[in-house]
Amino acid sequence: MAFMRRRTFFRILSLLAVSLLVRLLVAAPSPASSVSSLYTADSQEIRKQGVLDLVTRSDKPLDARKHKFLQARMGRDERPDLFTDMIRDGLVDYWERYQKPYIVGHDTAHMDEQTVFSAIEQLLTLNGWVAALCPTLTRPFGQNKYEDAYEDLAKQDYLYYIGMVIHSADHFLVDQLAVIVQLAKRLGPSNLFVSMLDYDSSDSTSTLTDLCEAVLTLLGVPFRIRRVPGMTEDPLAAYYPLEEAHTRNLALEPLHELYERRNIKFHRVIWLKGFTCPNDILETIKISVVNEAAMVCGMDWAEHNGFFIFSDRWRTRDINGDQFRQSKSSSISTSPLTSVPPRDAVGAQRYTQHLPFQVFCCESGTHVVDPAQSYYAGVVYRSGTDFHNASTPTSPLTREPEAKCLDSAQAWFCRDLWVAKAREGLHAIAPEAEAHQSTRVKRADDDNDDSSVPIVDEEPLAPRQPQAAQQEDLDANAGSDYDATDLPLADPPPSEADEIDRFTIPNMDFLPARILVNPRCVTTYAGVSHTQLALDLFGPPDSDEREGMVKGKDVLEQWQGAPDTFVCQEQQHTGGRRAAKTQRRLSFSIHKELEEVLESS
Ligand SMILES: *[C@@H]1O[C@H](CO)[C@@H](O)[C@H](O)[C@H]1NC(C)=O
């Protein structure tokens, strides 16, 4: 083990060396620095020699070798420090005396080509620390057994967009890079675009993003790595949901630019958070495709006193709008239906079978979004605006009981997905509705004449299950996912059914958003024993075969409408990521949301 660690360590060191070299080769020109212009001159010289033209050119839209703008670095942290001059002199000296003569020399140039070739070969085996374990971890339905299980995805030649927002999380970054390299290997380097946003990190993220730049450049993977300052000088004057929305929208900027200016459309957007195995991501993409899902999330697990608990409860709500339980990973084998994370009966049942289940909202680490049902349809990340700025002398606003929920940007995103889907349904049936001279939104099964109307919920909706008895509080300040901590202790009581406004169209009459959780996609944070976690969640290898579980029910047959109420956990004032959260149960009416959209447009 120590040997392995050391080897990996040296590999990382050699990567860092390569990264410095590549910085010399490709450094972006910056007028302020004379050294930069030196780099630029050299980089043109190198390009003339064709050193970087190693991967065969193609007519792919995302061919980074052909289109230089596809690999961009913005806002690099170039503030001088104590060693800046010394390092720069050393680099220039090494470059002038050893590298450059070798690269441009007639008799040595071909050897250099070989060196770069083998560097790329080496990079493709980059497996990180945790990622190296992935193929050995237990997964249901033999996911890890078949090497070619994801060949079909690769053959389709679709484009995938990887979004990352990094805020002082350097301990993940090398493994996340390893995951990206593995995905590039499977899906093809010019089928990916990597957007990394470094939001005001104060740890070694900026150095590691240099490493990412070097690796992605050599592999020909298009990217934009961008560093932006914090929204406020004082982190405690920041409003976290606003920061979330801001950074995610920034990370999506290249997606919109590529679409608007080059007409390049991505098939799926993969948000990498924490650590997730490459195969789990590929499988989640497949589940997203077969279900035509707007979003499919993994589940994230954090270490807690030697066991693992479901972690991202702030942003996750089951299809009844209830909060997930903070279950242990082993809950599946104890008293499954009352102790697993989702509280709703259908979700709990499917969770125990390791099958994807529908939810009202999720994020849970790595998640896959269909941009056609979201970003390309105009959905952006946003947050509440009437929060109290505790850094100002003003007193807090009094808020109405039904005031908008001041929760996470992701929770807003989920509600927006429900509303967007409902609008899509409205557009599809608008001619019908006009013909009937009625404002009532019709369901497809009301209209027996037109089966082409794309409304999915042909079956009557399943009745809502009553909430399971409230559990003993497990919500101690636990786990390493900050966002999930500091949640209020008890859940708010279930709402009274007759509180619901009778004058609005019930949510279940609208086309349902397809938001799913894939329990086989595991996201983790620091300190997790992955082998144990996998055994807890999925049992020993092949246990599903012994228990007669079969894959193949990954496609949901029945989709439910949005819940009429949900558990709203809000940060009502500034105070950064760890500002206190309060909670209330709030009604959710797609009809009202649609009316607001109409009024504001
Ligand atoms: C809160 O007020 C402070 C001081 O006026 C300001 O610097 C900060 O940007 C404000 N925070 C937000 C989120 O608007």
mmCIF file of N, CA and C in Angstrom, residues 20-94:
data_model
loop_
_atom_site.group_PDB
_atom_site.id
_atom_site.type_symbol
_atom_site.label_atom_id
_atom_site.label_comp_id
_atom_site.label_asym_id
_atom_site.label_seq_id
_atom_site.Cartn_x
_atom_site.Cartn_y
_atom_site.Cartn_z
ATOM 1 N N LEU A 20 4.438 22.194 -15.667
ATOM 2 C CA LEU A 20 5.260 23.395 -15.802
ATOM 3 C C LEU A 20 5.716 23.557 -17.242
ATOM 4 N N LEU A 21 6.107 22.435 -17.835
ATOM 5 C CA LEU A 21 6.567 22.479 -19.219
ATOM 6 C C LEU A 21 5.450 22.993 -20.118
ATOM 7 N N VAL A 22 4.255 22.429 -19.901
ATOM 8 C CA VAL A 22 3.157 22.827 -20.775
ATOM 9 C C VAL A 22 2.797 24.281 -20.563
ATOM 10 N N ARG A 23 2.945 24.734 -19.336
ATOM 11 C CA ARG A 23 2.684 26.147 -19.099
ATOM 12 C C ARG A 23 3.604 26.992 -19.954
ATOM 13 N N LEU A 24 4.846 26.515 -20.087
ATOM 14 C CA LEU A 24 5.773 27.240 -20.940
ATOM 15 C C LEU A 24 5.326 27.200 -22.397
ATOM 16 N N LEU A 25 4.827 26.028 -22.787
ATOM 17 C CA LEU A 25 4.469 25.865 -24.198
ATOM 18 C C LEU A 25 3.234 26.650 -24.582
ATOM 19 N N VAL A 26 2.267 26.691 -23.676
ATOM 20 C CA VAL A 26 0.977 27.215 -24.107
ATOM 21 C C VAL A 26 0.522 28.451 -23.337
ATOM 22 N N ALA A 27 1.398 28.984 -22.488
ATOM 23 C CA ALA A 27 0.952 30.091 -21.653
ATOM 24 C C ALA A 27 0.283 31.180 -22.500
ATOM 25 N N ALA A 28 -0.821 31.670 -21.991
ATOM 26 C CA ALA A 28 -1.550 32.690 -22.731
ATOM 27 C C ALA A 28 -0.777 34.001 -22.664
ATOM 28 N N PRO A 29 -0.807 34.782 -23.751
ATOM 29 C CA PRO A 29 -0.071 36.041 -23.717
ATOM 30 C C PRO A 29 -0.725 37.021 -22.748
ATOM 31 N N SER A 30 0.068 37.672 -21.964
ATOM 32 C CA SER A 30 -0.456 38.705 -21.100
ATOM 33 C C SER A 30 0.452 39.909 -21.279
ATOM 34 N N PRO A 31 -0.105 41.017 -21.732
ATOM 35 C CA PRO A 31 0.719 42.154 -22.123
ATOM 36 C C PRO A 31 1.600 42.651 -20.976
ATOM 37 N N ALA A 32 1.161 42.401 -19.756
ATOM 38 C CA ALA A 32 1.885 42.961 -18.621
ATOM 39 C C ALA A 32 3.257 42.309 -18.443
ATOM 40 N N SER A 33 3.403 41.092 -18.922
ATOM 41 C CA SER A 33 4.617 40.379 -18.561
ATOM 42 C C SER A 33 5.473 40.082 -19.784
ATOM 43 N N SER A 34 6.730 40.494 -19.707
ATOM 44 C CA SER A 34 7.614 40.272 -20.845
ATOM 45 C C SER A 34 7.915 38.788 -21.002
ATOM 46 N N VAL A 35 7.898 38.083 -19.866
ATOM 47 C CA VAL A 35 8.185 36.649 -19.946
ATOM 48 C C VAL A 35 7.083 35.945 -20.716
ATOM 49 N N SER A 36 5.854 36.409 -20.506
ATOM 50 C CA SER A 36 4.740 35.785 -21.208
ATOM 51 C C SER A 36 4.920 35.906 -22.709
ATOM 52 N N SER A 37 5.408 37.077 -23.154
ATOM 53 C CA SER A 37 5.544 37.218 -24.602
ATOM 54 C C SER A 37 6.643 36.295 -25.116
ATOM 55 N N LEU A 38 7.616 36.041 -24.265
ATOM 56 C CA LEU A 38 8.640 35.069 -24.620
ATOM 57 C C LEU A 38 8.004 33.697 -24.817
ATOM 58 N N TYR A 39 7.138 33.331 -23.865
ATOM 59 C CA TYR A 39 6.451 32.031 -23.988
ATOM 60 C C TYR A 39 5.688 31.969 -25.299
ATOM 61 N N THR A 40 5.016 33.078 -25.616
ATOM 62 C CA THR A 40 4.149 33.067 -26.782
ATOM 63 C C THR A 40 4.959 32.833 -28.053
ATOM 64 N N ALA A 41 6.087 33.547 -28.131
ATOM 65 C CA ALA A 41 6.934 33.375 -29.298
ATOM 66 C C ALA A 41 7.303 31.902 -29.439
ATOM 67 N N ASP A 42 7.692 31.315 -28.305
ATOM 68 C CA ASP A 42 8.103 29.918 -28.345
ATOM 69 C C ASP A 42 6.944 29.019 -28.719
ATOM 70 N N SER A 43 5.779 29.332 -28.167
ATOM 71 C CA SER A 43 4.661 28.423 -28.403
ATOM 72 C C SER A 43 4.325 28.422 -29.891
ATOM 73 N N GLN A 44 4.532 29.575 -30.558
ATOM 74 C CA GLN A 44 4.268 29.572 -31.992
ATOM 75 C C GLN A 44 5.308 28.723 -32.730
ATOM 76 N N GLU A 45 6.544 28.849 -32.259
ATOM 77 C CA GLU A 45 7.619 28.068 -32.849
ATOM 78 C C GLU A 45 7.308 26.572 -32.738
ATOM 79 N N ILE A 46 6.843 26.222 -31.538
ATOM 80 C CA ILE A 46 6.539 24.817 -31.285
ATOM 81 C C ILE A 46 5.406 24.358 -32.200
ATOM 82 N N ARG A 47 4.414 25.214 -32.314
ATOM 83 C CA ARG A 47 3.255 24.831 -33.106
ATOM 84 C C ARG A 47 3.676 24.590 -34.568
ATOM 85 N N LYS A 48 4.634 25.428 -35.039
ATOM 86 C CA LYS A 48 5.142 25.268 -36.397
ATOM 87 C C LYS A 48 5.766 23.883 -36.581
ATOM 88 N N GLN A 49 6.433 23.444 -35.532
ATOM 89 C CA GLN A 49 7.078 22.137 -35.601
ATOM 90 C C GLN A 49 6.043 21.007 -35.528
ATOM 91 N N GLY A 50 4.839 21.364 -35.183
ATOM 92 C CA GLY A 50 3.789 20.357 -35.154
ATOM 93 C C GLY A 50 3.877 19.417 -33.961
ATOM 94 N N VAL A 51 4.580 19.842 -32.932
ATOM 95 C CA VAL A 51 4.753 18.938 -31.787
ATOM 96 C C VAL A 51 3.424 18.574 -31.144
ATOM 97 N N LEU A 52 2.526 19.550 -31.114
ATOM 98 C CA LEU A 52 1.264 19.271 -30.423
ATOM 99 C C LEU A 52 0.227 18.610 -31.324
ATOM 100 N N ASP A 53 0.564 18.464 -32.598
ATOM 101 C CA ASP A 53 -0.405 17.877 -33.529
ATOM 102 C C ASP A 53 -0.329 16.360 -33.544
ATOM 103 N N LEU A 54 -0.335 15.775 -32.352
ATOM 104 C CA LEU A 54 -0.096 14.339 -32.304
ATOM 105 C C LEU A 54 -1.356 13.532 -32.534
ATOM 106 N N VAL A 55 -2.435 14.048 -32.010
ATOM 107 C CA VAL A 55 -3.687 13.313 -32.171
ATOM 108 C C VAL A 55 -4.236 13.635 -33.550
ATOM 109 N N THR A 56 -4.655 12.619 -34.252
ATOM 110 C CA THR A 56 -5.101 12.842 -35.629
ATOM 111 C C THR A 56 -6.210 13.876 -35.676
ATOM 112 N N ARG A 57 -6.090 14.769 -36.604
ATOM 113 C CA ARG A 57 -7.102 15.798 -36.759
ATOM 114 C C ARG A 57 -8.407 15.174 -37.232
ATOM 115 N N SER A 58 -9.478 15.806 -36.849
ATOM 116 C CA SER A 58 -10.766 15.292 -37.292
ATOM 117 C C SER A 58 -11.639 16.488 -37.611
ATOM 118 N N ASP A 59 -12.861 16.218 -38.080
ATOM 119 C CA ASP A 59 -13.734 17.356 -38.346
ATOM 120 C C ASP A 59 -14.728 17.538 -37.203
ATOM 121 N N LYS A 60 -14.343 17.095 -36.000
ATOM 122 C CA LYS A 60 -15.223 17.248 -34.848
ATOM 123 C C LYS A 60 -15.327 18.720 -34.449
ATOM 124 N N PRO A 61 -16.524 19.139 -34.043
ATOM 125 C CA PRO A 61 -16.663 20.547 -33.667
ATOM 126 C C PRO A 61 -15.807 20.904 -32.444
ATOM 127 N N LEU A 62 -15.583 19.938 -31.569
ATOM 128 C CA LEU A 62 -14.813 20.237 -30.367
ATOM 129 C C LEU A 62 -13.368 19.761 -30.500
ATOM 130 N N ASP A 63 -12.792 19.888 -31.673
ATOM 131 C CA ASP A 63 -11.401 19.491 -31.857
ATOM 132 C C ASP A 63 -10.488 20.598 -31.328
ATOM 133 N N ALA A 64 -9.936 20.353 -30.145
ATOM 134 C CA ALA A 64 -9.158 21.402 -29.485
ATOM 135 C C ALA A 64 -7.859 21.710 -30.208
ATOM 136 N N ARG A 65 -7.388 20.739 -31.013
ATOM 137 C CA ARG A 65 -6.139 20.993 -31.730
ATOM 138 C C ARG A 65 -6.371 21.961 -32.896
ATOM 139 N N LYS A 66 -7.581 21.891 -33.427
ATOM 140 C CA LYS A 66 -7.899 22.715 -34.579
ATOM 141 C C LYS A 66 -8.347 24.104 -34.134
ATOM 142 N N HIS A 67 -9.146 24.141 -33.070
ATOM 143 C CA HIS A 67 -9.701 25.419 -32.625
ATOM 144 C C HIS A 67 -9.073 25.803 -31.299
ATOM 145 N N LYS A 68 -8.162 26.742 -31.378
ATOM 146 C CA LYS A 68 -7.384 27.082 -30.203
ATOM 147 C C LYS A 68 -8.254 27.662 -29.077
ATOM 148 N N PHE A 69 -9.319 28.341 -29.455
ATOM 149 C CA PHE A 69 -10.150 28.979 -28.423
ATOM 150 C C PHE A 69 -10.820 27.959 -27.505
ATOM 151 N N LEU A 70 -10.794 26.691 -27.893
ATOM 152 C CA LEU A 70 -11.469 25.680 -27.078
ATOM 153 C C LEU A 70 -10.706 25.336 -25.808
ATOM 154 N N GLN A 71 -9.474 25.814 -25.700
ATOM 155 C CA GLN A 71 -8.753 25.590 -24.451
ATOM 156 C C GLN A 71 -8.365 26.950 -23.885
ATOM 157 N N ALA A 72 -9.094 27.383 -22.892
ATOM 158 C CA ALA A 72 -8.885 28.752 -22.415
ATOM 159 C C ALA A 72 -8.717 28.796 -20.908
ATOM 160 N N ARG A 73 -7.926 29.729 -20.509
ATOM 161 C CA ARG A 73 -7.692 29.936 -19.093
ATOM 162 C C ARG A 73 -8.043 31.390 -18.809
ATOM 163 N N MET A 74 -8.875 31.610 -17.794
ATOM 164 C CA MET A 74 -9.261 32.988 -17.484
ATOM 165 C C MET A 74 -9.016 33.293 -16.018
ATOM 166 N N GLY A 75 -8.512 34.493 -15.771
ATOM 167 C CA GLY A 75 -8.382 34.972 -14.392
ATOM 168 C C GLY A 75 -7.363 34.217 -13.564
ATOM 169 N N ARG A 76 -6.342 33.669 -14.210
ATOM 170 C CA ARG A 76 -5.327 32.933 -13.448
ATOM 171 C C ARG A 76 -4.745 33.816 -12.333
ATOM 172 N N ASP A 77 -4.523 33.207 -11.214
ATOM 173 C CA ASP A 77 -3.979 33.945 -10.073
ATOM 174 C C ASP A 77 -2.491 34.172 -10.316
ATOM 175 N N GLU A 78 -2.139 35.395 -10.748
ATOM 176 C CA GLU A 78 -0.739 35.642 -11.087
ATOM 177 C C GLU A 78 -0.093 36.662 -10.170
ATOM 178 N N ARG A 79 -0.683 36.786 -8.980
ATOM 179 C CA ARG A 79 -0.067 37.729 -8.051
ATOM 180 C C ARG A 79 1.337 37.248 -7.711
ATOM 181 N N PRO A 80 2.330 38.147 -7.756
ATOM 182 C CA PRO A 80 3.702 37.734 -7.464
ATOM 183 C C PRO A 80 3.841 37.324 -5.997
ATOM 184 N N ASP A 81 4.682 36.367 -5.737
ATOM 185 C CA ASP A 81 4.983 36.027 -4.343
ATOM 186 C C ASP A 81 6.498 35.974 -4.164
ATOM 187 N N LEU A 82 6.925 35.525 -3.046
ATOM 188 C CA LEU A 82 8.333 35.528 -2.669
ATOM 189 C C LEU A 82 9.207 34.831 -3.715
ATOM 190 N N PHE A 83 8.709 33.749 -4.297
ATOM 191 C CA PHE A 83 9.570 32.925 -5.151
ATOM 192 C C PHE A 83 9.356 33.166 -6.644
ATOM 193 N N THR A 84 8.476 34.109 -6.979
ATOM 194 C CA THR A 84 8.115 34.274 -8.389
ATOM 195 C C THR A 84 9.342 34.411 -9.292
ATOM 196 N N ASP A 85 10.248 35.335 -8.920
ATOM 197 C CA ASP A 85 11.398 35.590 -9.784
ATOM 198 C C ASP A 85 12.275 34.360 -9.907
ATOM 199 N N MET A 86 12.520 33.744 -8.770
ATOM 200 C CA MET A 86 13.413 32.590 -8.756
ATOM 201 C C MET A 86 12.860 31.478 -9.649
ATOM 202 N N ILE A 87 11.564 31.217 -9.518
ATOM 203 C CA ILE A 87 10.953 30.143 -10.300
ATOM 204 C C ILE A 87 10.969 30.493 -11.787
ATOM 205 N N ARG A 88 10.680 31.757 -12.072
ATOM 206 C CA ARG A 88 10.630 32.163 -13.465
ATOM 207 C C ARG A 88 12.016 32.029 -14.106
ATOM 208 N N ASP A 89 13.049 32.494 -13.387
ATOM 209 C CA ASP A 89 14.402 32.393 -13.930
ATOM 210 C C ASP A 89 14.778 30.928 -14.180
ATOM 211 N N GLY A 90 14.439 30.092 -13.229
ATOM 212 C CA GLY A 90 14.758 28.675 -13.373
ATOM 213 C C GLY A 90 14.081 28.073 -14.589
ATOM 214 N N LEU A 91 12.792 28.421 -14.767
ATOM 215 C CA LEU A 91 12.034 27.889 -15.894
ATOM 216 C C LEU A 91 12.646 28.341 -17.220
ATOM 217 N N VAL A 92 12.928 29.639 -17.298
ATOM 218 C CA VAL A 92 13.453 30.172 -18.553
ATOM 219 C C VAL A 92 14.798 29.532 -18.865
ATOM 220 N N ASP A 93 15.606 29.399 -17.855
ATOM 221 C CA ASP A 93 16.928 28.816 -18.033
ATOM 222 C C ASP A 93 16.814 27.372 -18.537
ATOM 223 N N TYR A 94 15.944 26.614 -17.879
ATOM 224 C CA TYR A 94 15.769 25.205 -18.256
ATOM 225 C C TYR A 94 15.255 25.096 -19.687
#
